[in-house]
């Protein structure tokens, strides 16, 4: 019993000191779908989603709407990221 308690205390100490624990086999859940570790996908609003160890990160387009009345932008949300990002044009 004493050995068990010592082992339990040691395990709790180790888990408390290791702030980052990686779970490479964890999956993510996005938009009602299961996504595997390392998998990427394009969202409907043109962001790149990536599943890493059970956590989802997103990468967004850099283009900002033009602040010039002679400029505009076009965007095709049917394309995968980054092709769906806005393209700025000026006349």
mmCIF file of C-alpha atoms in Angstrom, residues 26-69:
data_model
loop_
_atom_site.group_PDB
_atom_site.id
_atom_site.type_symbol
_atom_site.label_atom_id
_atom_site.label_comp_id
_atom_site.label_asym_id
_atom_site.label_seq_id
_atom_site.Cartn_x
_atom_site.Cartn_y
_atom_site.Cartn_z
ATOM 1 C CA UNK A 26 -5.740 12.856 -30.559
ATOM 2 C CA UNK A 27 -8.284 13.982 -33.098
ATOM 3 C CA UNK A 28 -10.080 17.299 -33.510
ATOM 4 C CA UNK A 29 -13.748 18.009 -34.021
ATOM 5 C CA UNK A 30 -14.575 20.809 -36.459
ATOM 6 C CA UNK A 31 -17.901 21.634 -38.108
ATOM 7 C CA UNK A 32 -19.372 18.317 -36.965
ATOM 8 C CA UNK A 33 -16.529 16.286 -38.496
ATOM 9 C CA UNK A 34 -13.675 14.305 -36.980
ATOM 10 C CA UNK A 35 -10.279 15.513 -38.189
ATOM 11 C CA UNK A 36 -7.070 13.500 -37.734
ATOM 12 C CA UNK A 37 -3.852 14.831 -36.208
ATOM 13 C CA UNK A 38 -1.868 16.742 -38.865
ATOM 14 C CA UNK A 39 -4.820 17.108 -41.227
ATOM 15 C CA UNK A 40 -5.644 20.505 -42.771
ATOM 16 C CA UNK A 41 -8.841 21.817 -44.354
ATOM 17 C CA UNK A 42 -10.306 25.017 -45.795
ATOM 18 C CA UNK A 43 -13.232 26.521 -43.883
ATOM 19 C CA UNK A 44 -16.264 28.052 -45.596
ATOM 20 C CA UNK A 45 -14.998 31.551 -44.683
ATOM 21 C CA UNK A 46 -11.562 30.953 -46.302
ATOM 22 C CA UNK A 47 -9.354 30.016 -43.361
ATOM 23 C CA UNK A 48 -6.925 27.104 -43.218
ATOM 24 C CA UNK A 49 -7.660 24.849 -40.258
ATOM 25 C CA UNK A 50 -5.091 22.417 -38.879
ATOM 26 C CA UNK A 51 -5.460 19.726 -36.219
ATOM 27 C CA UNK A 52 -2.419 19.341 -33.965
ATOM 28 C CA UNK A 53 -2.524 17.038 -30.944
ATOM 29 C CA UNK A 54 -6.251 17.585 -30.465
ATOM 30 C CA UNK A 55 -6.094 21.367 -30.870
ATOM 31 C CA UNK A 56 -7.273 23.382 -33.873
ATOM 32 C CA UNK A 57 -5.384 26.397 -35.209
ATOM 33 C CA UNK A 58 -6.475 28.658 -38.057
ATOM 34 C CA UNK A 59 -4.513 30.652 -40.607
ATOM 35 C CA UNK A 60 -6.301 33.603 -42.201
ATOM 36 C CA UNK A 61 -5.856 35.664 -45.357
ATOM 37 C CA UNK A 62 -3.609 38.721 -45.029
ATOM 38 C CA UNK A 63 -5.440 40.930 -47.519
ATOM 39 C CA UNK A 64 -7.342 43.852 -46.031
ATOM 40 C CA UNK A 65 -10.211 45.591 -47.822
ATOM 41 C CA UNK A 66 -8.886 48.555 -49.818
ATOM 42 C CA UNK A 67 -9.304 52.022 -48.350
ATOM 43 C CA UNK A 68 -9.337 53.685 -51.770
ATOM 44 C CA UNK A 69 -12.597 54.336 -53.671
#
